[in-house]
Amino acid sequence: MAETLRVAMIGYRFMGKAHSNAWRQAPHFFPLKAGVEMHTICGRDADAVEAARAQLGWQNACTDWRDVINSPDIDIVDITTPNDSHAEIAIAAAQAGKHVLCEKPLAMNVKQGERMVDAAKKAQIVNMICHNYRRIPAIAQAKKMIEEGALGRIYHYRARYAQDWPSDPKFPLVWRLQKGVSGSGAHGDINAHIIDLGRYLVGELYEVSGLLDTFVKERPIMDAGGKGQGLAAKSAQRTGRVTVDDASLFIGRFKNGALANLEATRFALGRKNHIELEINGSQGSLYFDFEDMNRLQFFDNTNPADRQGFRNILVTKGGIHPYFGSWWPEGHIIGYEHTFIHTVADFVNACVSGKSVQPTFEDGLMNQRVLEAVEKSARTRKWVKV
Ligand code: SOE
C-alpha cells in the first residue's frame, strides 16, 4: 500500500454517520490504492462530537474545523455540515492543499459555488460532491445502457423525489427549513439529487420553467438544546416563519432535445425517501424505484413483438454490474449505505492518482445553476435559460 490518507470529517449527524461508515468500510471491501486513517471528526458541541467519535470510529475529536484544516497530519477534508458552511470550509481546505469531498448541495448559491470551483482548480486538489445516488449499481448500469444506445434517442427524463418528514405542522423549524442555513428547502436538498441524476444520465439542461411552494408557513422553534436537528426533531413552544420551499417542480428541455419533468416534495405522506425515475427513448425505456434499488426495469423495443414488456434486471452480478464485485454473490442485495462506500472508494483512488472523479465541484456548480434558474423562473413565472 503506497500511502495512507488521513481524513478529517467536519460534521457528525446524519451525513456524518453515513460518511463515517463509508470511510470505515471502503478499505475492507474495495481495492484502494491507499490506506485510510479516520483521523479527526469535528463538531461544535464537544460532548456530542466526542460521543460521535467513539461511536463512529474516529481517532480524535475537535470542536473547531479551523484546527484541522491546516494540520500537516490531514490529507482529506470531508464536509458533512449544513449547507451554509460548505463554501467557507471547502475553500479553506483547498487553500491548505487538502482534497475535498463535500455533501450536496455544493453551496448556498451559484456565486459561492463558483468560488469553490476556483479554489479547487487553483489548488489542484481532487474535489468531489457527494451525489451518492450516481453510485447505486442500477443507476450506473442505466448510464452504461444509455451510453451503449440501448434506449436510442432520449425523449423524456421524468423524476420524482418524495419524502414526508416535515409534513406535520408541529414539526419544528430545523436547519433544513431555514433559508439562512439551507439556502432552499426540498429544492436544494432533494431536487438537487434528481437534477444531478438527469445531468448524469441524459445531459445538460438548456432551459427550465419552475414552481416552488411552501405549504406550512409557520413552525415551532426548537428550544436551544433541541436535540435531533435532523429529520426527527421534537417540537417546542415559540414559532417562526418557514423561509424555504416544501415542494419544487419544474419542466425543462435538455440541450440534446430531451424533455425534463422533475418533482421534489417533502409533503408526500407515505413516501419516506422515494426516488423514481423513468427515461423514455426511441428504442426503449428504463424505470428505477429507489425503494427497490437493486432492480432496473428495461423495456427493449427491439424484442420480438410477441414477447415485449418491461423486464426486471436484478443489478447484483459481480464482475458484470458496477461495484457489485466487491460485495456478495448474485441476488444478495445492498442498500443506501453502500452508495456512500462506493463514493468514498472512488474518491480515495482519485486522490492517489490525482485524477478528477465525478461528480466534481463543477458538477455541483452546474446543479446549482439549474437550481437557481428554476428559482428565478418560479419568481418571474417565465422560462429561464440555465
Ligand atoms: C434529507 O432530505 C436527506 O437527508 C438529504 O439531505 C440526503 O441528501 C438524502 O440522501 C436523504 O434525505
Short mmCIF file of N, CA and C in Angstrom, two decimals, residues 86-87 90-91 94-95 100 102 106-107 109-129 359-369:
data_model
loop_
_atom_site.label_atom_id
_atom_site.label_comp_id
_atom_site.label_asym_id
_atom_site.label_seq_id
_atom_site.Cartn_x
_atom_site.Cartn_y
_atom_site.Cartn_z
N HIS A 86 -20.55 25.03 3.76
CA HIS A 86 -19.79 24.27 2.75
C HIS A 86 -18.71 25.14 2.09
N ALA A 87 -19.07 26.33 1.65
CA ALA A 87 -18.12 27.15 0.87
C ALA A 87 -16.92 27.53 1.72
N ALA A 90 -14.74 24.42 2.46
CA ALA A 90 -14.11 23.84 1.26
C ALA A 90 -13.02 24.74 0.72
N ILE A 91 -13.25 26.05 0.72
CA ILE A 91 -12.25 26.99 0.17
C ILE A 91 -11.01 26.99 1.06
N ALA A 94 -9.16 23.71 0.47
CA ALA A 94 -8.46 23.72 -0.83
C ALA A 94 -7.19 24.56 -0.73
N GLN A 95 -7.31 25.73 -0.12
CA GLN A 95 -6.16 26.63 0.00
C GLN A 95 -5.06 26.00 0.86
N VAL A 100 -10.92 17.47 -1.18
CA VAL A 100 -12.18 17.77 -0.50
C VAL A 100 -13.36 16.99 -1.08
N CYS A 102 -17.38 16.99 -0.53
CA CYS A 102 -18.38 17.90 0.08
C CYS A 102 -19.78 17.38 -0.16
N LEU A 106 -23.82 21.77 -3.30
CA LEU A 106 -22.44 22.27 -3.16
C LEU A 106 -22.40 23.49 -2.24
N ALA A 107 -23.36 24.41 -2.49
CA ALA A 107 -23.27 25.71 -1.77
C ALA A 107 -24.67 26.28 -1.57
N ASN A 109 -25.52 29.10 -3.10
CA ASN A 109 -25.91 29.77 -4.35
C ASN A 109 -24.80 29.60 -5.38
N VAL A 110 -25.04 30.08 -6.60
CA VAL A 110 -24.06 29.93 -7.69
C VAL A 110 -22.76 30.67 -7.36
N LYS A 111 -22.91 31.88 -6.80
CA LYS A 111 -21.70 32.68 -6.50
C LYS A 111 -20.74 31.90 -5.59
N GLN A 112 -21.26 31.33 -4.54
CA GLN A 112 -20.41 30.55 -3.63
C GLN A 112 -19.83 29.34 -4.38
N GLY A 113 -20.65 28.71 -5.20
CA GLY A 113 -20.19 27.54 -5.96
C GLY A 113 -19.04 27.89 -6.87
N GLU A 114 -19.13 29.07 -7.52
CA GLU A 114 -18.05 29.50 -8.43
C GLU A 114 -16.74 29.69 -7.65
N ARG A 115 -16.85 30.26 -6.44
CA ARG A 115 -15.65 30.46 -5.62
C ARG A 115 -15.04 29.12 -5.20
N MET A 116 -15.89 28.16 -4.95
CA MET A 116 -15.39 26.82 -4.54
C MET A 116 -14.67 26.14 -5.69
N VAL A 117 -15.25 26.26 -6.89
CA VAL A 117 -14.63 25.66 -8.08
C VAL A 117 -13.28 26.34 -8.34
N ASP A 118 -13.25 27.67 -8.25
CA ASP A 118 -11.97 28.40 -8.47
C ASP A 118 -10.91 27.95 -7.48
N ALA A 119 -11.29 27.87 -6.22
CA ALA A 119 -10.31 27.50 -5.17
C ALA A 119 -9.78 26.09 -5.43
N ALA A 120 -10.67 25.18 -5.82
CA ALA A 120 -10.25 23.78 -6.06
C ALA A 120 -9.31 23.72 -7.26
N LYS A 121 -9.64 24.51 -8.31
CA LYS A 121 -8.81 24.49 -9.53
C LYS A 121 -7.43 25.08 -9.22
N LYS A 122 -7.41 26.22 -8.52
CA LYS A 122 -6.14 26.90 -8.21
C LYS A 122 -5.25 25.97 -7.37
N ALA A 123 -5.87 25.27 -6.43
CA ALA A 123 -5.09 24.42 -5.51
C ALA A 123 -4.78 23.06 -6.14
N GLN A 124 -5.41 22.80 -7.29
CA GLN A 124 -5.24 21.50 -7.98
C GLN A 124 -5.46 20.33 -7.02
N ILE A 125 -6.53 20.47 -6.25
CA ILE A 125 -6.89 19.35 -5.33
C ILE A 125 -7.98 18.50 -5.98
N VAL A 126 -8.05 17.26 -5.56
CA VAL A 126 -9.15 16.40 -6.01
C VAL A 126 -10.40 16.84 -5.26
N ASN A 127 -11.46 17.10 -6.02
CA ASN A 127 -12.68 17.63 -5.39
C ASN A 127 -13.89 16.87 -5.90
N MET A 128 -14.80 16.57 -4.99
CA MET A 128 -15.98 15.73 -5.34
C MET A 128 -17.17 16.19 -4.51
N ILE A 129 -18.35 16.18 -5.12
CA ILE A 129 -19.58 16.47 -4.38
C ILE A 129 -20.30 15.14 -4.21
N PRO A 359 -18.99 13.00 -9.39
CA PRO A 359 -19.25 14.39 -9.75
C PRO A 359 -18.31 15.33 -9.00
N THR A 360 -17.70 16.26 -9.77
CA THR A 360 -16.76 17.21 -9.18
C THR A 360 -17.52 18.44 -8.69
N PHE A 361 -16.78 19.40 -8.13
CA PHE A 361 -17.40 20.68 -7.73
C PHE A 361 -18.02 21.36 -8.95
N GLU A 362 -17.44 21.14 -10.15
CA GLU A 362 -18.03 21.74 -11.37
C GLU A 362 -19.44 21.17 -11.58
N ASP A 363 -19.59 19.86 -11.33
CA ASP A 363 -20.94 19.26 -11.43
C ASP A 363 -21.86 19.91 -10.40
N GLY A 364 -21.32 20.09 -9.19
CA GLY A 364 -22.11 20.72 -8.13
C GLY A 364 -22.53 22.13 -8.52
N LEU A 365 -21.62 22.83 -9.22
CA LEU A 365 -21.91 24.20 -9.65
C LEU A 365 -22.96 24.19 -10.77
N MET A 366 -22.84 23.22 -11.68
CA MET A 366 -23.87 23.11 -12.74
C MET A 366 -25.23 22.82 -12.12
N ASN A 367 -25.24 21.94 -11.11
CA ASN A 367 -26.52 21.65 -10.42
C ASN A 367 -27.07 22.94 -9.79
N GLN A 368 -26.14 23.71 -9.20
CA GLN A 368 -26.54 24.97 -8.56
C GLN A 368 -27.13 25.93 -9.59
N ARG A 369 -26.56 25.94 -10.81
CA ARG A 369 -27.06 26.83 -11.88
C ARG A 369 -28.49 26.42 -12.26
#
